[in-house]
Short mmCIF file of C-alpha atoms in Angstrom, two decimals:
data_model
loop_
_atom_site.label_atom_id
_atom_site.label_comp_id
_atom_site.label_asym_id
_atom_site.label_seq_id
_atom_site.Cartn_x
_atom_site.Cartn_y
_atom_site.Cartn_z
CA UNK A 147 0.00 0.00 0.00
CA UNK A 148 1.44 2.99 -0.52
CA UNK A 149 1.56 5.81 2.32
CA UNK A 150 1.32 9.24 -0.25
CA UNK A 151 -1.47 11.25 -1.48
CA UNK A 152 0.56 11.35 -4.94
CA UNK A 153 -2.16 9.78 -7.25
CA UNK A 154 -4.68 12.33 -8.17
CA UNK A 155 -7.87 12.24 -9.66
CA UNK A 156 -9.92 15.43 -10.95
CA UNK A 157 -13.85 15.84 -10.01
CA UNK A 158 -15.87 15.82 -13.41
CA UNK A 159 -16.68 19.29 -14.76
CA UNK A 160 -19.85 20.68 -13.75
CA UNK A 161 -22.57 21.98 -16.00
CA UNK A 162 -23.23 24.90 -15.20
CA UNK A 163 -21.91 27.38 -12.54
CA UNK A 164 -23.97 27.20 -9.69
CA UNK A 165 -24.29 30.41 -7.09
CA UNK A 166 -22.79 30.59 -4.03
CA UNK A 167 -24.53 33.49 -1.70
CA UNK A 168 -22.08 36.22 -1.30
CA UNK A 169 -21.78 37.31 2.80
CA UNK A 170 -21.23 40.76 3.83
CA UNK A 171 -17.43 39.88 3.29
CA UNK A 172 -17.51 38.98 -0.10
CA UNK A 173 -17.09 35.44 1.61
CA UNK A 174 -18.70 33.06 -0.66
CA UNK A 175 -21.36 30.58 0.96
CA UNK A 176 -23.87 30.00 3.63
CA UNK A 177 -24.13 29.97 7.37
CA UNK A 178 -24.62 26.56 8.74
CA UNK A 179 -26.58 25.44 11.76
CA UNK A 180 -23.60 26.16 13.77
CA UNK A 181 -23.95 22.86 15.96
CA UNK A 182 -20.60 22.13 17.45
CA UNK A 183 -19.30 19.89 20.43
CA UNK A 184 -16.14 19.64 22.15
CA UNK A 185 -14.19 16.67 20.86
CA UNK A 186 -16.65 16.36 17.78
CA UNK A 187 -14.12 16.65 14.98
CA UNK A 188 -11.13 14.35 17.49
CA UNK A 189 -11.17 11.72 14.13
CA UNK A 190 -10.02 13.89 11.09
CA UNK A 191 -7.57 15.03 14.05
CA UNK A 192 -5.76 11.98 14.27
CA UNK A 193 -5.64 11.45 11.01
CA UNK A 194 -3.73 14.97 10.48
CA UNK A 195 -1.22 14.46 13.40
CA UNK A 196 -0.42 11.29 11.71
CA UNK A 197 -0.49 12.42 8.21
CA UNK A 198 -0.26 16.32 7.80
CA UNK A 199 2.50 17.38 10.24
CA UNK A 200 5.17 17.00 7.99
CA UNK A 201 3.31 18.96 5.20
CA UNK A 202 3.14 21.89 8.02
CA UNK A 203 6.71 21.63 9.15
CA UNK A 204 8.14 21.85 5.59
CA UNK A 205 5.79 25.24 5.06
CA UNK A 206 7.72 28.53 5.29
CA UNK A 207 4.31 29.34 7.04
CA UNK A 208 2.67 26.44 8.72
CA UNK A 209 -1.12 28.39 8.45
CA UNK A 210 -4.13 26.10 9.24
CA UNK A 211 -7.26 27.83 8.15
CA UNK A 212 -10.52 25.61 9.95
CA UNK A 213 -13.73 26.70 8.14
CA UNK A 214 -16.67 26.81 9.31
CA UNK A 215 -16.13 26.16 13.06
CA UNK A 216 -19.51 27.44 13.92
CA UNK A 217 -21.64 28.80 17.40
CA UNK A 218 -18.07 28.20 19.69
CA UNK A 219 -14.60 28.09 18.86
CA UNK A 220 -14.21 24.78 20.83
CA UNK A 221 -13.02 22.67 18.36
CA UNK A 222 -10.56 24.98 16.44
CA UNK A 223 -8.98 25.67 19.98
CA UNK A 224 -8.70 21.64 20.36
CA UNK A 225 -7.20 22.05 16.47
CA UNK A 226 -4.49 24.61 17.85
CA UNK A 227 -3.38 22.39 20.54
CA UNK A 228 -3.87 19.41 18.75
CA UNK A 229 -1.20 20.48 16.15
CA UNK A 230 0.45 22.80 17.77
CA UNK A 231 2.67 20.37 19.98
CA UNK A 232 3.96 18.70 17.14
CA UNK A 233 4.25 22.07 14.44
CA UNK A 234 6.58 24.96 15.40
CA UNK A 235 4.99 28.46 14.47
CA UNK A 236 1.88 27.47 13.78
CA UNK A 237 -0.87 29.78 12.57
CA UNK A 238 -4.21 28.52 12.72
CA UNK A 239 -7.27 31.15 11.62
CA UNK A 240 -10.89 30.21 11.88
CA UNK A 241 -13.04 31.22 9.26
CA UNK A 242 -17.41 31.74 10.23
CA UNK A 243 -19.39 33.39 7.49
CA UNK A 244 -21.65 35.00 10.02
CA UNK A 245 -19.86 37.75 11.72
CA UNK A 246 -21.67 37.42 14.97
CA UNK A 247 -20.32 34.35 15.35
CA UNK A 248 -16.71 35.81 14.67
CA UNK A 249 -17.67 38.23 17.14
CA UNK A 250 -18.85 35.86 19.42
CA UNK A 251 -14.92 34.16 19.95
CA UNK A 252 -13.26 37.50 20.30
CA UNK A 253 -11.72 36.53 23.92
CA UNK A 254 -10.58 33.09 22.34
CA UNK A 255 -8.19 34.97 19.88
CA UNK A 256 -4.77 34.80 20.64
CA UNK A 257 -3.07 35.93 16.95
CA UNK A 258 -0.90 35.41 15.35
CA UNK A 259 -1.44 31.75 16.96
CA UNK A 260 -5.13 31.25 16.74
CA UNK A 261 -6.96 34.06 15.39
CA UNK A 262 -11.04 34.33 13.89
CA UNK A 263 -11.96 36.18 10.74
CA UNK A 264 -15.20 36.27 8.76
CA UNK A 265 -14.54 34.26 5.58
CA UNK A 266 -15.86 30.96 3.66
CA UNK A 267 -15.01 29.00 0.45
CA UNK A 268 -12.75 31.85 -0.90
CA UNK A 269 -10.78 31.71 2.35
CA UNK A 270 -10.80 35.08 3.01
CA UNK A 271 -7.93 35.53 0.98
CA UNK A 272 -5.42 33.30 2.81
CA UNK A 273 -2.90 30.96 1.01
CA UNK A 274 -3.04 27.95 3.79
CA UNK A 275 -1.01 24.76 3.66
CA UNK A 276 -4.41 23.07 5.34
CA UNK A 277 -7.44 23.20 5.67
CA UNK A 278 -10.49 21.65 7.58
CA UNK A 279 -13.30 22.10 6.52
CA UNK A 280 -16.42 19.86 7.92
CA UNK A 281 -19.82 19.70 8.14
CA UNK A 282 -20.27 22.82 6.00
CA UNK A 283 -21.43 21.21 2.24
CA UNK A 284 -24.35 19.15 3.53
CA UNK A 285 -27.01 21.71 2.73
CA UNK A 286 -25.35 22.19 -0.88
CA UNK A 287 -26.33 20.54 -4.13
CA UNK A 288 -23.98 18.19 -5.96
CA UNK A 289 -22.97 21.12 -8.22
CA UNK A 290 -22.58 24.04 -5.51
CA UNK A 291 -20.60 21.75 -3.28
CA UNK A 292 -18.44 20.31 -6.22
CA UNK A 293 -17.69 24.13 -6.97
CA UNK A 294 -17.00 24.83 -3.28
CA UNK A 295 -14.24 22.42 -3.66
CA UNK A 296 -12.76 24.10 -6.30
CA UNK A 297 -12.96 27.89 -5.21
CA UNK A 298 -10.86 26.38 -2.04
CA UNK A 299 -8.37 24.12 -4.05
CA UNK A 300 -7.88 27.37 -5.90
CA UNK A 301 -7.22 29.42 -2.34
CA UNK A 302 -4.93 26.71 -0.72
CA UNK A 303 -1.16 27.91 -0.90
CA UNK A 304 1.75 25.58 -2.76
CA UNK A 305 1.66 22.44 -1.52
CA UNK A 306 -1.64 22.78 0.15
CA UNK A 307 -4.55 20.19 0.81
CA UNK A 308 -8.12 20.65 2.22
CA UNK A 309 -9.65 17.88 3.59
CA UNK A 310 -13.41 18.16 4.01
CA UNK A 311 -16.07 16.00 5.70
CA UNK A 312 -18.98 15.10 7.32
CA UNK A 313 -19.33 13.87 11.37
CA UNK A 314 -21.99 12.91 12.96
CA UNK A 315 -23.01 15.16 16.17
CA UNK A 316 -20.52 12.92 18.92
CA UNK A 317 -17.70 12.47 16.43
CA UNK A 318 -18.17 8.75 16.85
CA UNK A 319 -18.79 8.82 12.72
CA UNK A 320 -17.19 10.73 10.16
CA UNK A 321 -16.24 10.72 6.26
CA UNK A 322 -13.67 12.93 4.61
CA UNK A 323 -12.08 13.32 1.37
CA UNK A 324 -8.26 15.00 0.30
CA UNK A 325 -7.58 17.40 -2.28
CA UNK A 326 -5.23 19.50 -3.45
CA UNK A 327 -5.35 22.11 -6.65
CA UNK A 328 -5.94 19.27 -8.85
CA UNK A 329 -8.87 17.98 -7.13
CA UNK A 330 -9.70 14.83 -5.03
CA UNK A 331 -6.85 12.20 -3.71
CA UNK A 332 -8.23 9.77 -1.69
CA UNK A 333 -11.94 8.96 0.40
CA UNK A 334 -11.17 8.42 4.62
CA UNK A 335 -13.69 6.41 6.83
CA UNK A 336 -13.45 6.61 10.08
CA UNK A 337 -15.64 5.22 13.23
CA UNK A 338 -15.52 3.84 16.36
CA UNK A 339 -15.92 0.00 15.53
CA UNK A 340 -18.47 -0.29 18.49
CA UNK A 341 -20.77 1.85 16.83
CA UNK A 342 -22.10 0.03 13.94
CA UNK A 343 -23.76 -3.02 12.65
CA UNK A 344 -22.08 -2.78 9.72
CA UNK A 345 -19.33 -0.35 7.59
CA UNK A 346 -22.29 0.72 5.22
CA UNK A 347 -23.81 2.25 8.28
CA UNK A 348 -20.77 5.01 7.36
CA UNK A 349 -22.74 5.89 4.25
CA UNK A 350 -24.87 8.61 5.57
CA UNK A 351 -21.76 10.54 5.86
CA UNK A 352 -20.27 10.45 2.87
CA UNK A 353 -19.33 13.42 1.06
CA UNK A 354 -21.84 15.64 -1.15
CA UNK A 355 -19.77 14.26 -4.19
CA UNK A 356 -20.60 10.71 -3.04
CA UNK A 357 -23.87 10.20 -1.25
CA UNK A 358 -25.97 9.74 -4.46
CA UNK A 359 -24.30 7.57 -6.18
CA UNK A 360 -24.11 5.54 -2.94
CA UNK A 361 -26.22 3.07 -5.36
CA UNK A 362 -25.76 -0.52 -7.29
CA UNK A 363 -23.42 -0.40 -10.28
CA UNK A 364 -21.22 2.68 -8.67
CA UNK A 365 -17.80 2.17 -7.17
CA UNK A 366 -18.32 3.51 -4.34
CA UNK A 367 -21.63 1.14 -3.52
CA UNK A 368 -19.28 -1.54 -4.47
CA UNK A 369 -16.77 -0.27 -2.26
CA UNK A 370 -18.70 -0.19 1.03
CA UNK A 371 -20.13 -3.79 -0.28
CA UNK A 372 -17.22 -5.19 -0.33
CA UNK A 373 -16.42 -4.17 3.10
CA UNK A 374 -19.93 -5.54 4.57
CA UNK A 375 -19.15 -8.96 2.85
CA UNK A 376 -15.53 -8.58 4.83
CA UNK A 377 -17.04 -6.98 7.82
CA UNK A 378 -19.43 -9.91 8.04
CA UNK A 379 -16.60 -12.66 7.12
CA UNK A 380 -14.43 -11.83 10.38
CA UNK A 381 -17.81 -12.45 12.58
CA UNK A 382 -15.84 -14.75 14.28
CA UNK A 383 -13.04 -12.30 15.17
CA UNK A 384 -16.09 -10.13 17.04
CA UNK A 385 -15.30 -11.73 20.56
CA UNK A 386 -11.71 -10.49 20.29
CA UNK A 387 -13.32 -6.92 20.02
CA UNK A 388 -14.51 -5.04 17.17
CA UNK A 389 -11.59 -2.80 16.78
CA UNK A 390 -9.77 -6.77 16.05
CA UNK A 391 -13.01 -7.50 13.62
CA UNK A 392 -12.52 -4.24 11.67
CA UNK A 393 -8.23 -4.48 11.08
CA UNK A 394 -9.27 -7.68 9.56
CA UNK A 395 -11.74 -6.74 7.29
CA UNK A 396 -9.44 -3.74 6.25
CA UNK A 397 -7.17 -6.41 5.67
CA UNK A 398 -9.43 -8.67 3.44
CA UNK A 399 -10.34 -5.36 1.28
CA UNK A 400 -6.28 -5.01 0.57
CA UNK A 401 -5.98 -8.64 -0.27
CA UNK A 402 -8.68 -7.83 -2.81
CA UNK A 403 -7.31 -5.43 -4.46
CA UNK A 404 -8.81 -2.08 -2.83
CA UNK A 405 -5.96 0.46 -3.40
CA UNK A 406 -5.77 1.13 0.30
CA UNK A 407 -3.31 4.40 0.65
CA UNK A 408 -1.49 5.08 4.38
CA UNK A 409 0.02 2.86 7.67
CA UNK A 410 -2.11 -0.28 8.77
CA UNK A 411 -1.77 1.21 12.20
CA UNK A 412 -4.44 3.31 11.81
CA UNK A 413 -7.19 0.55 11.08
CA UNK A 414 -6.50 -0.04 14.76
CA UNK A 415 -8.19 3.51 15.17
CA UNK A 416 -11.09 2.78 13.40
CA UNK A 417 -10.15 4.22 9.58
CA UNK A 418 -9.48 2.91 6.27
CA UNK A 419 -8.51 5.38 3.75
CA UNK A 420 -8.88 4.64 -0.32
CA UNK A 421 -7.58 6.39 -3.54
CA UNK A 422 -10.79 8.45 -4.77
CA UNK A 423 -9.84 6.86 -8.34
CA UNK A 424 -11.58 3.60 -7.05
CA UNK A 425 -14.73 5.42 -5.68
CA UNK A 426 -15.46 8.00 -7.68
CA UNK A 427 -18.89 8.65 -9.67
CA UNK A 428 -19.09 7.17 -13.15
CA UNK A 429 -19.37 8.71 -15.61
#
């Protein structure tokens, strides 16, 4: 398996340009419901301490730009810390399209190490190495969503990636996809093992660019079959714990052929991650 995000594949052109509500800002998008939790987004945060940090410590500016963070500023604070151990000089702004909410955070700011600014897709004119962006393209269509992704591809500075999801309100469930300028690398799942019957239950969190085509005769409805037929073939492995019961049904998918992409150690968290090239819509 191999452990880069080299392989890219590019998100099919859309139709037609679809609008994107300009804020007070000129920051392109919409407000979102604003529900937060501490600890909600602690998945994709693994997966960029054990992925991303390197990308950050070879920036001349290691700038994290978390979009979307919405009513408190809990989980871009648990961001800062998160990284900020591991990343010298870090920079991490949090972007709200609503300025009341930017407002709202004022006494969290602490700048040039965490700071809040009104912005959305066009990230208020920052050039970050990363960005996380979640839970902020589920009230989009297909089209709006798919150009979201490219207005912030387009924003990301050299050598940049955004990585944008979907989490369910606890953080126990969460889907997220990686891009960079030339569009989408590879498709994470991530869960805690406990929580499900099966891996398909992960398909109500798949990205925008996903969820409807989450049906029979698309890759990606083959993909999470696949993993129900191995999920449901280590059965036996269940009274050894699920986390045990999930490794090995990551481990079936790579002995079939699944171009799995990063270290085996983190199926013991809970995540498999797969090139987009083997999920993506067809045509």
């Amino acid at each position: 398996m191999s452990s880069d995000h080299s392989r890219k594949a590019v998100l099919p052109p859309t139709r037609k340009q679809p609008r994107l509500a300009a804020g007070r800002a000129r920051a392109l998008g919409l407000p979102t419901r604003g529900t937060t939790n501490a600890n909600r987004l602690r998945r994709v945060d693994r997966w960029l301490l054990a992925t991303q940090v390197p990308r950050l410590r070879d920036a001349a500016r290691p700038l994290v730009v978390d979009l979307g963070y919405g009513a408190s500023a809990v989980t871009t604070l648990e961001l800062v810390d998160r990284l900020g151990s591991e990343v010298d000089g870090l920079e991490v702004v949090g972007l709200e399209i609503d300025p009341e909410r930017v407002a709202a955070v004022a006494a969290d700011r602490d700048p040039p190490r965490v700071d809040f600014r009104v912005g959305g897709f066009e990230l208020a004119g920052l050039a970050p190495v990363l960005v996380r962006a979640f839970n902020v393209l589920r009230q989009y269509d297909e089209e709006s969503a798919a150009r979201a992704w490219e207005t912030m591809c387009g924003a990301l500075g050299p050598g940049g990636l955004l990585v944008e999801g979907t989490c369910d309100e606890f953080g126990r469930r969460a889907c997220w996809v990686a891009l960079d300028e030339s569009g989408p690398l590879t498709l994470t799942l991530a869960v805690r093992p406990s929580d499900i019957d099966r891996p398909s239950d992960l398909a109500e969190r798949l990205p925008k660019a996903l969820i409807h085509h989450n049906v029979p005769g698309q890759p990606v409805h083959a993909f999470l079959a696949a993993f129900d037929a191995a999920w449901a073939a280590a059965a036996g492995l269940t009274t050894f714990g699920p986390r045990q019961r999930w490794v090995a049904a990551v481990e079936a998918l790579a002995g079939q052929g699944w171009p799995l992409v990063g270290s085996t150690r983190r199926w013991r968290h809970g995540e498999v991650t797969v090139r987009w090239s083997a999920v993506a819509p067809s045509p």
